[in-house]
Tab-separated table of C-alpha atoms and ligand atoms in Angstrom:
chain	number	residue	atom	x	y	z
A	131	UNK	CA	18.687	25.486	-12.012
A	132	UNK	CA	15.482	26.273	-13.862
A	133	UNK	CA	12.065	25.741	-12.270
A	134	UNK	CA	13.175	23.952	-9.120
A	135	UNK	CA	14.502	26.130	-6.319
A	136	UNK	CA	17.302	24.903	-4.088
A	137	UNK	CA	16.222	24.017	-0.621
A	138	UNK	CA	17.788	23.116	2.704
A	139	UNK	CA	15.364	20.182	2.906
A	140	UNK	CA	13.879	18.293	-0.035
A	141	UNK	CA	10.915	15.964	0.362
A	142	UNK	CA	10.519	13.548	-2.562
A	143	UNK	CA	6.927	12.518	-3.288
A	144	UNK	CA	3.598	14.251	-2.647
A	145	UNK	CA	1.405	11.412	-1.496
A	146	UNK	CA	0.094	11.345	2.043
A	147	UNK	CA	3.578	10.708	3.516
A	148	UNK	CA	5.305	13.581	1.727
A	149	UNK	CA	2.446	15.947	2.512
A	150	UNK	CA	2.338	14.938	6.180
A	151	UNK	CA	6.099	15.515	6.481
A	152	UNK	CA	5.660	18.871	4.735
A	153	UNK	CA	2.901	19.804	7.199
A	154	UNK	CA	5.120	19.021	10.169
A	155	UNK	CA	8.171	20.795	8.694
A	156	UNK	CA	6.000	23.845	8.022
A	157	UNK	CA	4.776	23.800	11.621
A	158	UNK	CA	8.405	23.724	12.804
A	159	UNK	CA	9.384	26.554	10.460
A	160	UNK	CA	11.791	24.371	8.459
A	161	UNK	CA	12.219	25.636	4.895
A	162	UNK	CA	11.701	22.849	2.379
A	163	UNK	CA	10.349	21.894	-1.017
A	164	UNK	CA	8.312	18.826	-2.048
A	165	UNK	CA	9.205	17.380	-5.448
A	166	UNK	CA	6.500	15.272	-7.082
A	167	UNK	CA	7.106	13.639	-10.437
A	168	UNK	CA	3.429	13.643	-11.372
A	169	UNK	CA	0.636	15.191	-9.307
A	170	UNK	CA	-0.395	15.303	-5.651
A	171	UNK	CA	-1.918	11.940	-4.688
A	172	UNK	CA	-0.645	10.285	-7.864
A	173	UNK	CA	-0.714	6.741	-6.467
A	174	UNK	CA	-4.425	7.016	-5.688
A	175	UNK	CA	-5.152	8.578	-9.098
A	176	UNK	CA	-3.591	5.499	-10.689
A	177	UNK	CA	-5.960	2.986	-9.070
A	178	UNK	CA	-8.781	1.424	-11.056
A	179	UNK	CA	-11.964	3.393	-11.787
A	180	UNK	CA	-14.303	1.852	-9.218
A	181	UNK	CA	-11.761	1.848	-6.356
A	182	UNK	CA	-13.074	2.960	-2.976
A	183	UNK	CA	-11.074	3.475	0.199
A	184	UNK	CA	-10.640	0.143	1.977
A	185	UNK	CA	-10.119	1.608	5.425
A	186	UNK	CA	-13.108	3.650	6.636
A	187	UNK	CA	-13.379	7.372	5.921
A	188	UNK	CA	-12.317	8.342	9.445
A	189	UNK	CA	-8.843	7.107	8.553
A	190	UNK	CA	-8.415	10.128	6.278
A	191	UNK	CA	-6.907	11.958	9.216
A	192	UNK	CA	-3.519	13.377	8.360
A	193	UNK	CA	-1.845	15.757	10.829
A	194	UNK	CA	-3.975	18.877	11.217
A	195	UNK	CA	-6.748	17.453	9.020
A	196	UNK	CA	-8.835	15.083	11.108
A	197	UNK	CA	-11.812	13.580	9.282
A	198	UNK	CA	-14.734	15.995	9.550
A	199	UNK	CA	-17.283	14.400	7.209
A	200	UNK	CA	-20.625	12.822	8.087
A	201	UNK	CA	-19.814	9.232	7.160
A	202	UNK	CA	-16.818	8.112	9.231
A	203	UNK	CA	-17.474	4.428	8.568
A	204	UNK	CA	-18.221	4.874	4.873
A	205	UNK	CA	-15.702	4.465	2.043
A	206	UNK	CA	-15.200	7.338	-0.369
A	207	UNK	CA	-14.398	6.676	-4.019
A	208	UNK	CA	-10.903	7.139	-5.456
A	209	UNK	CA	-11.331	10.704	-6.686
A	210	UNK	CA	-12.536	11.866	-3.279
A	211	UNK	CA	-9.307	10.588	-1.700
A	212	UNK	CA	-7.344	12.605	-4.249
A	213	UNK	CA	-9.450	15.700	-3.472
A	214	UNK	CA	-8.789	15.199	0.252
A	215	UNK	CA	-5.030	15.202	-0.411
A	216	UNK	CA	-5.268	18.227	-2.699
A	217	UNK	CA	-7.256	20.160	-0.076
A	218	UNK	CA	-4.728	19.063	2.535
A	219	UNK	CA	-1.797	20.375	0.476
A	220	UNK	CA	-3.585	23.698	-0.060
A	221	UNK	CA	-4.616	24.030	3.592
A	222	UNK	CA	-1.077	24.827	4.698
A	223	UNK	CA	0.378	25.984	1.383
A	224	UNK	CA	2.555	22.892	0.923
A	225	UNK	CA	5.515	23.942	-1.280
A	226	UNK	CA	4.900	21.208	-3.865
A	227	UNK	CA	6.519	21.288	-7.300
A	228	UNK	CA	4.437	18.942	-9.446
A	229	UNK	CA	5.940	17.368	-12.544
A	230	UNK	CA	9.465	17.219	-11.111
A	231	UNK	CA	10.832	13.687	-10.878
A	232	UNK	CA	14.023	12.882	-9.007
A	233	UNK	CA	16.147	10.616	-11.189
A	234	UNK	CA	19.001	10.194	-8.750
A	235	UNK	CA	19.925	11.102	-5.213
A	236	UNK	CA	23.686	11.165	-4.597
A	237	UNK	CA	26.259	12.560	-2.201
A	238	UNK	CA	26.793	16.295	-2.794
A	239	UNK	CA	30.233	17.462	-3.973
A	240	UNK	CA	30.883	19.188	-0.641
A	241	UNK	CA	28.588	17.298	1.726
A	242	UNK	CA	24.823	17.105	1.797
A	243	UNK	CA	22.933	15.760	-1.186
A	244	UNK	CA	22.789	16.241	-4.937
A	245	UNK	CA	19.465	15.504	-6.635
A	246	UNK	CA	19.328	15.106	-10.380
A	247	UNK	CA	15.764	15.933	-11.337
A	248	UNK	CA	13.727	16.254	-14.511
A	249	UNK	CA	14.021	20.015	-13.989
A	250	UNK	CA	17.763	20.123	-13.364
A	251	UNK	CA	20.131	19.653	-10.479
A	252	UNK	CA	19.439	20.603	-6.899
A	253	UNK	CA	21.400	20.433	-3.661
A	254	UNK	CA	19.995	19.864	-0.232
A	255	UNK	CA	21.174	19.510	3.335
A	256	UNK	CA	18.588	16.844	4.146
A	257	UNK	CA	16.263	14.690	2.045
A	258	UNK	CA	13.095	12.842	3.025
A	259	UNK	CA	12.200	10.050	0.625
A	260	UNK	CA	8.420	9.566	0.554
A	261	UNK	CA	8.040	7.717	-2.720
A	262	UNK	CA	5.445	5.217	-1.651
A	263	UNK	CA	4.626	2.254	0.500
A	264	UNK	CA	3.780	0.085	-2.488
A	265	UNK	CA	6.324	0.865	-5.164
A	266	UNK	CA	7.095	-1.736	-7.818
A	267	UNK	CA	4.476	-4.331	-8.805
A	268	UNK	CA	5.866	-7.804	-8.212
A	269	UNK	CA	5.381	-10.568	-10.780
A	270	UNK	CA	6.523	-14.070	-9.889
A	271	UNK	CA	8.987	-15.595	-12.376
A	272	UNK	CA	6.324	-17.875	-13.856
A	273	UNK	CA	4.683	-14.790	-15.376
A	274	UNK	CA	7.312	-14.818	-18.117
A	275	UNK	CA	5.880	-18.085	-19.492
A	276	UNK	CA	2.542	-16.735	-20.766
A	277	UNK	CA	1.929	-17.005	-24.520
A	278	UNK	CA	2.985	-13.782	-26.269
A	279	UNK	CA	-0.434	-13.262	-27.827
A	280	UNK	CA	-2.139	-13.154	-24.419
A	281	UNK	CA	-2.475	-9.805	-22.655
A	282	UNK	CA	-0.660	-9.875	-19.291
A	283	UNK	CA	-0.946	-6.794	-17.087
A	284	UNK	CA	-0.294	-5.678	-13.514
A	285	UNK	CA	-3.116	-4.319	-11.361
A	286	UNK	CA	-1.714	-0.839	-12.041
A	287	UNK	CA	-2.827	-1.125	-15.668
A	288	UNK	CA	-6.335	-2.339	-14.802
A	289	UNK	CA	-9.068	0.284	-15.194
A	290	UNK	CA	-12.439	-1.441	-15.631
A	291	UNK	CA	-13.968	-4.633	-17.040
A	292	UNK	CA	-14.955	-2.851	-20.261
A	293	UNK	CA	-11.342	-1.890	-20.952
A	294	UNK	CA	-10.229	-5.558	-21.112
A	295	UNK	CA	-10.333	-7.792	-24.172
A	296	UNK	CA	-13.162	-10.363	-24.160
A	297	UNK	CA	-12.686	-13.827	-22.696
A	298	UNK	CA	-12.051	-15.456	-19.374
A	299	UNK	CA	-9.804	-13.686	-16.884
A	300	UNK	CA	-7.034	-15.150	-14.769
A	301	UNK	CA	-6.176	-13.045	-11.711
A	302	UNK	CA	-2.920	-14.033	-10.009
A	303	UNK	CA	-2.757	-13.000	-6.356
A	304	UNK	CA	-5.545	-12.943	-3.794
A	305	UNK	CA	-4.660	-9.909	-1.694
A	306	UNK	CA	-7.121	-7.023	-1.369
A	307	UNK	CA	-6.528	-5.895	-4.940
A	308	UNK	CA	-6.875	-9.343	-6.523
A	309	UNK	CA	-10.080	-10.044	-4.619
A	310	UNK	CA	-11.595	-6.659	-5.471
A	311	UNK	CA	-10.771	-6.902	-9.166
A	312	UNK	CA	-12.057	-10.499	-9.283
A	313	UNK	CA	-15.350	-9.443	-7.711
A	314	UNK	CA	-15.813	-6.569	-10.137
A	315	UNK	CA	-15.006	-8.701	-13.169
A	316	UNK	CA	-17.324	-11.468	-12.014
A	317	UNK	CA	-20.168	-8.993	-11.494
A	318	UNK	CA	-19.614	-7.671	-15.011
A	319	UNK	CA	-20.306	-11.150	-16.385
A	320	UNK	CA	-16.733	-12.371	-16.876
A	321	UNK	CA	-15.673	-15.881	-15.997
A	322	UNK	CA	-12.968	-15.286	-13.389
A	323	UNK	CA	-10.223	-17.611	-12.103
A	324	UNK	CA	-8.268	-16.434	-9.075
A	325	UNK	CA	-4.887	-18.008	-8.238
A	326	UNK	CA	-4.787	-17.671	-4.475
A	327	UNK	CA	-2.002	-17.022	-2.029
A	328	UNK	CA	-2.128	-16.432	1.684
A	329	UNK	CA	-3.981	-13.517	3.201
A	330	UNK	CA	-5.676	-12.696	6.507
A	331	UNK	CA	-9.397	-11.961	6.465
A	332	UNK	CA	-12.144	-10.818	8.817
A	333	UNK	CA	-15.759	-9.733	8.373
A	334	UNK	CA	-16.211	-6.068	7.432
A	335	UNK	CA	-18.570	-5.026	10.221
A	336	UNK	CA	-18.691	-7.491	13.100
A	337	UNK	CA	-21.050	-6.292	15.816
A	338	UNK	CA	-22.181	-3.430	13.556
A	339	UNK	CA	-18.845	-1.619	13.675
A	340	UNK	CA	-16.094	-1.545	11.079
A	341	UNK	CA	-13.301	-4.058	11.612
A	342	UNK	CA	-10.621	-1.363	11.210
A	343	UNK	CA	-12.333	0.667	13.935
A	344	UNK	CA	-12.332	-2.389	16.187
A	345	UNK	CA	-8.690	-3.196	15.496
A	346	UNK	CA	-7.684	0.432	16.111
A	347	UNK	CA	-8.740	-0.152	19.736
A	348	UNK	CA	-6.067	-2.858	20.031
A	349	UNK	CA	-2.302	-2.968	19.505
A	350	UNK	CA	-2.785	-4.460	16.005
A	351	UNK	CA	-1.802	-1.370	14.015
A	352	UNK	CA	1.020	-0.531	16.425
A	353	UNK	CA	2.804	-3.838	15.763
A	354	UNK	CA	6.493	-3.123	15.108
A	355	UNK	CA	8.579	-4.887	12.465
A	356	UNK	CA	10.485	-6.696	15.227
A	357	UNK	CA	7.278	-8.488	16.290
A	358	UNK	CA	6.783	-10.123	12.870
A	359	UNK	CA	7.747	-13.796	12.560
A	360	UNK	CA	10.335	-12.956	9.856
A	361	UNK	CA	11.488	-9.917	7.834
A	362	UNK	CA	9.698	-11.418	4.811
A	363	UNK	CA	6.389	-11.258	6.701
A	364	UNK	CA	6.536	-7.528	5.976
A	365	UNK	CA	5.551	-8.401	2.406
A	366	UNK	CA	2.460	-10.293	3.581
A	367	UNK	CA	-0.995	-9.368	2.351
A	368	UNK	CA	-3.240	-6.928	4.181
A	369	UNK	CA	-6.617	-7.842	5.637
A	370	UNK	CA	-9.115	-8.917	2.963
A	371	UNK	CA	-12.127	-6.565	2.906
A	372	UNK	CA	-13.534	-4.057	0.431
A	373	UNK	CA	-14.975	-0.559	0.642
A	374	UNK	CA	-16.866	-0.764	-2.655
A	375	UNK	CA	-20.641	-0.348	-2.606
A	376	UNK	CA	-20.625	0.859	1.011
A	377	UNK	CA	-18.185	-1.835	2.133
A	378	UNK	CA	-18.716	-5.560	2.579
A	379	UNK	CA	-16.998	-8.867	3.307
A	380	UNK	CA	-14.719	-10.043	0.529
A	381	UNK	CA	-12.513	-13.098	0.936
A	382	UNK	CA	-12.021	-16.679	-0.263
A	383	UNK	CA	-15.446	-17.885	0.836
A	384	UNK	CA	-17.458	-14.931	-0.491
A	385	UNK	CA	-15.687	-15.119	-3.846
A	386	UNK	CA	-16.225	-18.856	-4.093
A	387	UNK	CA	-19.909	-18.453	-3.185
A	388	UNK	CA	-20.463	-15.876	-5.921
A	389	UNK	CA	-18.907	-18.167	-8.548
A	390	UNK	CA	-15.285	-17.060	-8.885
A	391	UNK	CA	-13.149	-20.170	-9.461
A	392	UNK	CA	-10.460	-20.286	-6.784
A	393	UNK	CA	-7.143	-21.971	-7.617
A	394	UNK	CA	-3.881	-22.689	-5.824
A	395	UNK	CA	-0.641	-20.820	-6.541
A	396	UNK	CA	0.287	-20.454	-10.201
A	397	UNK	CA	3.299	-22.765	-10.631
A	398	UNK	CA	4.053	-22.607	-14.343
A	399	UNK	CA	2.856	-21.960	-17.882
A	400	UNK	CA	3.700	-24.271	-20.790
A	401	UNK	CA	2.402	-23.243	-24.155
A	402	UNK	CA	-1.318	-22.676	-23.707
A	403	UNK	CA	-1.570	-24.503	-20.386
A	404	UNK	CA	-1.279	-22.879	-16.968
A	405	UNK	CA	-0.507	-25.071	-13.968
A	406	UNK	CA	-1.517	-24.529	-10.356
A	407	UNK	CA	-0.467	-26.053	-7.049
A	408	UNK	CA	-2.972	-28.054	-5.059
A	409	UNK	CA	-2.486	-25.730	-2.079
A	410	UNK	CA	-5.726	-23.753	-2.046
A	411	UNK	CA	-6.932	-25.390	1.178
A	412	UNK	CA	-3.617	-24.513	2.885
A	413	UNK	CA	-3.924	-20.883	1.803
A	414	UNK	CA	-7.464	-20.674	3.162
A	415	UNK	CA	-6.306	-22.365	6.364
A	416	UNK	CA	-3.581	-19.707	6.703
A	417	UNK	CA	-6.240	-16.978	6.405
A	418	UNK	CA	-8.429	-18.769	8.930
A	419	UNK	CA	-5.501	-18.977	11.367
A	420	UNK	CA	-5.006	-15.198	11.108
A	421	UNK	CA	-8.774	-14.795	11.685
A	422	UNK	CA	-8.341	-16.800	14.877
A	423	UNK	CA	-5.315	-14.680	15.908
A	424	UNK	CA	-7.250	-11.453	15.466
A	425	UNK	CA	-10.319	-12.850	17.220
A	426	UNK	CA	-8.056	-13.694	20.172
A	427	UNK	CA	-6.476	-10.236	20.119
A	428	UNK	CA	-9.871	-8.518	20.112
A	429	UNK	CA	-11.199	-10.892	22.785
A	430	UNK	CA	-8.230	-10.268	25.080
A	431	UNK	CA	-7.644	-6.553	24.613
A	432	UNK	CA	-11.092	-4.977	24.209
A	433	UNK	CA	-12.432	-6.074	27.630
A	434	UNK	CA	-9.430	-4.381	29.311
A	435	UNK	CA	-10.880	-1.144	27.930
A	436	UNK	CA	-14.364	-1.977	29.125
A	437	UNK	CA	-15.491	-2.827	25.594
A	438	UNK	CA	-17.305	-6.050	24.733
A	439	UNK	CA	-15.576	-7.756	21.805
A	440	UNK	CA	-17.739	-8.479	18.746
A	441	UNK	CA	-18.812	-12.057	18.153
A	442	UNK	CA	-16.657	-13.779	15.565
A	443	UNK	CA	-17.937	-17.296	14.979
A	444	UNK	CA	-15.753	-20.092	13.611
A	445	UNK	CA	-15.606	-19.856	9.808
A	446	UNK	CA	-17.701	-22.478	8.002
A	447	UNK	CA	-15.829	-25.444	6.468
A	448	UNK	CA	-14.129	-24.660	3.164
A	449	UNK	CA	-14.404	-27.167	0.332
A	450	UNK	CA	-11.524	-27.040	-2.102
A	451	UNK	CA	-11.274	-29.110	-5.227
A	452	UNK	CA	-9.585	-26.655	-7.571
A	453	UNK	CA	-8.486	-27.428	-11.107
A	454	UNK	CA	-4.724	-27.898	-11.348
A	455	UNK	CA	-4.534	-26.873	-14.993
A	456	UNK	CA	-6.258	-24.382	-17.295
A	457	UNK	CA	-6.326	-24.094	-21.076
A	458	UNK	CA	-5.437	-20.465	-21.759
A	459	UNK	CA	-6.935	-20.481	-25.276
A	460	UNK	CA	-10.226	-19.098	-23.994
A	461	UNK	CA	-8.587	-16.440	-21.772
A	462	UNK	CA	-8.452	-12.789	-22.757
A	463	UNK	CA	-6.098	-11.547	-20.065
A	464	UNK	CA	-4.039	-12.421	-17.008
A	465	UNK	CA	-3.865	-9.757	-14.298
A	466	UNK	CA	-1.038	-9.915	-11.788
A	467	UNK	CA	-1.999	-8.706	-8.345
A	468	UNK	CA	0.903	-10.350	-6.556
A	469	UNK	CA	2.037	-7.540	-4.311
A	470	UNK	CA	4.793	-4.971	-4.428
A	471	UNK	CA	8.490	-4.623	-3.700
A	472	UNK	CA	10.547	-1.604	-2.631
A	473	UNK	CA	12.162	0.232	-5.526
A	474	UNK	CA	14.674	2.700	-4.105
A	475	UNK	CA	18.063	1.353	-5.037
A	476	UNK	CA	18.079	2.301	-8.741
A	477	UNK	CA	17.926	6.005	-7.896
A	478	UNK	CA	18.942	6.478	-4.250
A	479	UNK	CA	22.690	6.010	-4.635
A	480	UNK	CA	23.538	5.298	-1.021
A	481	UNK	CA	23.984	1.925	0.708
A	482	UNK	CA	21.013	2.677	2.941
A	483	UNK	CA	18.923	-0.461	2.318
A	484	UNK	CA	18.554	-3.997	3.634
A	485	UNK	CA	18.692	-7.193	1.582
A	486	UNK	CA	15.014	-6.842	0.636
A	487	UNK	CA	15.517	-3.236	-0.478
A	488	UNK	CA	13.814	-1.560	2.490
A	489	UNK	CA	15.561	1.450	4.028
A	490	UNK	CA	17.286	0.757	7.327
A	491	UNK	CA	16.216	3.512	9.679
A	492	UNK	CA	15.912	4.497	13.263
A	493	UNK	CA	12.512	6.167	13.455
A	494	UNK	CA	12.779	7.196	9.814
A	495	UNK	CA	16.371	8.508	9.979
A	496	UNK	CA	18.777	6.424	7.901
A	497	UNK	CA	21.180	4.618	10.192
A	498	UNK	CA	23.813	4.824	7.440
A	499	UNK	CA	23.497	8.280	5.864
A	500	UNK	CA	23.133	11.316	8.135
A	501	UNK	CA	20.524	13.711	6.761
A	502	UNK	CA	18.649	11.030	4.789
A	503	UNK	CA	15.129	10.223	5.988
A	504	UNK	CA	12.214	8.072	4.905
A	505	UNK	CA	8.494	8.184	5.588
A	506	UNK	CA	5.488	6.134	4.463
A	507	UNK	CA	7.452	2.864	4.349
A	508	UNK	CA	5.342	-0.186	5.198
A	509	UNK	CA	6.231	-1.214	8.781
A	510	UNK	CA	8.846	1.553	9.026
A	511	UNK	CA	8.043	2.029	12.714
A	512	UNK	CA	4.761	0.151	13.000
A	513	UNK	CA	2.190	-1.705	10.908
A	514	UNK	CA	0.330	1.588	10.490
A	515	UNK	CA	3.364	3.488	9.124
A	516	UNK	CA	2.079	3.269	5.566
A	517	UNK	CA	-1.617	3.979	6.054
A	518	UNK	CA	-3.565	7.215	6.106
A	519	UNK	CA	-4.199	7.232	9.834
A	520	UNK	CA	-0.713	6.070	10.793
A	521	UNK	CA	1.716	8.019	8.661
A	522	UNK	CA	1.194	11.257	10.593
A	523	UNK	CA	2.822	9.873	13.733
A	524	UNK	CA	5.973	8.979	11.766
A	525	UNK	CA	5.934	12.281	9.857
A	526	UNK	CA	6.006	14.251	13.122
A	527	UNK	CA	8.956	12.206	14.406
A	528	UNK	CA	10.873	12.593	11.135
A	529	UNK	CA	10.252	16.351	10.974
A	530	UNK	CA	11.394	16.845	14.569
A	531	UNK	CA	14.527	14.829	13.860
A	532	UNK	CA	15.298	16.994	10.805
A	533	UNK	CA	14.796	20.182	12.785
A	534	UNK	CA	17.182	18.856	15.455
A	535	UNK	CA	19.735	17.717	12.884
A	536	UNK	CA	19.660	21.095	11.171
A	537	UNK	CA	20.064	23.068	14.337
A	538	UNK	CA	23.076	20.896	15.285
A	539	UNK	CA	24.864	20.701	11.939
A	540	UNK	CA	23.849	23.769	9.898
A	541	UNK	CA	24.454	21.898	6.617
A	542	UNK	CA	25.100	23.669	3.336
A	543	UNK	CA	21.973	24.915	1.631
A	544	UNK	CA	23.562	26.429	-1.427
A	545	UNK	CA	22.013	26.156	-4.847
A	546	UNK	CA	23.568	24.225	-7.724
B	757	FAD	C1	-4.571	-0.769	-3.983
B	757	FAD	C2	-4.219	-0.063	-2.705
B	757	FAD	C3	-5.224	0.280	-1.817
B	757	FAD	C4	-4.928	0.950	-0.627
B	757	FAD	N1	-5.949	1.284	0.216
B	757	FAD	C5	-5.674	1.919	1.372
B	757	FAD	C6	-6.718	2.318	2.263
B	757	FAD	O1	-7.891	2.062	2.034
B	757	FAD	N2	-6.391	2.998	3.381
B	757	FAD	C7	-5.097	3.324	3.680
B	757	FAD	O2	-4.861	3.986	4.703
B	757	FAD	N3	-4.101	2.929	2.870
B	757	FAD	C8	-4.333	2.258	1.732
B	757	FAD	N4	-3.315	1.897	0.893
B	757	FAD	C9	-1.927	2.084	1.354
B	757	FAD	C10	-1.377	3.514	1.291
B	757	FAD	O3	-2.204	4.382	1.988
B	757	FAD	C11	-1.201	4.000	-0.115
B	757	FAD	O4	-0.311	3.137	-0.784
B	757	FAD	C12	-0.660	5.421	-0.175
B	757	FAD	O5	-0.691	5.871	-1.505
B	757	FAD	C13	0.759	5.554	0.370
B	757	FAD	O6	1.080	6.924	0.466
B	757	FAD	P1	2.580	7.458	0.307
B	757	FAD	O7	2.542	8.926	0.370
B	757	FAD	O8	3.471	6.732	1.221
B	757	FAD	O9	2.987	6.978	-1.148
B	757	FAD	P2	2.323	7.322	-2.567
B	757	FAD	O10	0.899	7.702	-2.429
B	757	FAD	O11	2.691	6.198	-3.453
B	757	FAD	O12	3.107	8.632	-2.976
B	757	FAD	C14	4.422	8.622	-3.450
B	757	FAD	C15	4.536	9.762	-4.431
B	757	FAD	O13	5.899	9.881	-4.811
B	757	FAD	C16	5.976	10.183	-6.174
B	757	FAD	N5	7.296	9.728	-6.615
B	757	FAD	C17	7.745	8.458	-6.647
B	757	FAD	N6	9.036	8.435	-7.054
B	757	FAD	C18	9.393	9.723	-7.285
B	757	FAD	C19	10.593	10.343	-7.712
B	757	FAD	N7	11.699	9.637	-7.977
B	757	FAD	N8	10.613	11.692	-7.849
B	757	FAD	C20	9.513	12.440	-7.551
B	757	FAD	N9	8.351	11.882	-7.140
B	757	FAD	C21	8.296	10.549	-6.992
B	757	FAD	C22	4.813	9.428	-6.799
B	757	FAD	O14	4.401	9.991	-8.013
B	757	FAD	C23	3.749	9.543	-5.711
B	757	FAD	O15	2.885	10.634	-5.899
B	757	FAD	C24	-3.574	1.252	-0.305
B	757	FAD	C25	-2.562	0.889	-1.195
B	757	FAD	C26	-2.878	0.245	-2.390
B	757	FAD	C27	-1.761	-0.132	-3.329
């Protein structure tokens, strides 16, 4: 093939997961190549212009590259995260081929794997799929009902307030992204309406220390999938906070106080009218219940380590009287920030996925297809499997498993 060498092990994707796996494979002396359809750190490059890390800077701690800056509880801007990943890749000479997309992953003609890529065909004895924790933007079915003349975009297409057409803005989905975009648009002078779902929240710096730093001292980030109330809980929103402007609280109450109009779930669109459920108070109550859960966790676990838990007072009462209908005539755009779904099955041609489309693995190794691995999947082993400070643990386990598998099976490594 032209441009893409054959390799005994192929890693697909050069975000933090692919790079961490590459680091660990390099350390074990396992020959491999990393195929990246765009550029190193592409997912971060694609975030909106003002994006800042949401977890504190110390979380930029991939294997062999612990955070060494002077602002561990600060929040670097988007481009600095990309530079961190680029430096990381260079630091150990990661064998990344940028601009090579994998269009399909199939069984090889004589065992192993065949990858059809934008640069030709490649065979491999083992493949690690690291194509992202947050893959395909999810739009609820009601999104199809918006008037054709109205701009409807996903968060992925959002860059900055100035890049949007004039008019009011409807943001659908109140996870971290929806809240952050709503805040930015409101500050730019837009009238913003946020259709809310359910999300946990906590203050950014209780007791003068970042909430992620506090939670890291507990079992919160080590929660396994099996401890969630249902498989669908894996799709739940992350903790509402922001890293913009040095980091601050950002949740239902702060948005309401600044003048963003909070609504219930979007239930339908008919002509120029959008309809919303009257469930805003329930959504806020859900977030408050998670606040109480995390307060309990901190209160129970920190003292066992000799640490005094930060004070987390009861949240103030929330007053909800949201409009149930909006006239879309005065709206310039609707932005969907309604989460993500896995997106493997259109190109990974193996029955290696559950009903929701997540890979079924034992510590990252497919339980169905020998030689097929995954890394960076949300809740793959633990809650932290998909975040900067958690993916390294999984990457080390996956790389060791590959090294073991290879020494046992000596699979074909021949080129196409
Ligand atoms: C808005 C947002 C904010 C976040 N903020 C934080 C945060 O503050 N802290 C934190 O720790 N985590 C955060 N995360 C979560 C997580 O860290 C990121 O999603 C991170 O990018 C995941 O890294 P990854 O390597 O698993 O996947 P990605 O970074 O998505 O990398 C996957 C790579 O695979 C490539 N690729 C995909 N398909 C193919 C293919 N078929 N062939 C070749 N290449 C392919 C892509 O181009 C991409 O470069 C955030 C996520 C989002 C969406």
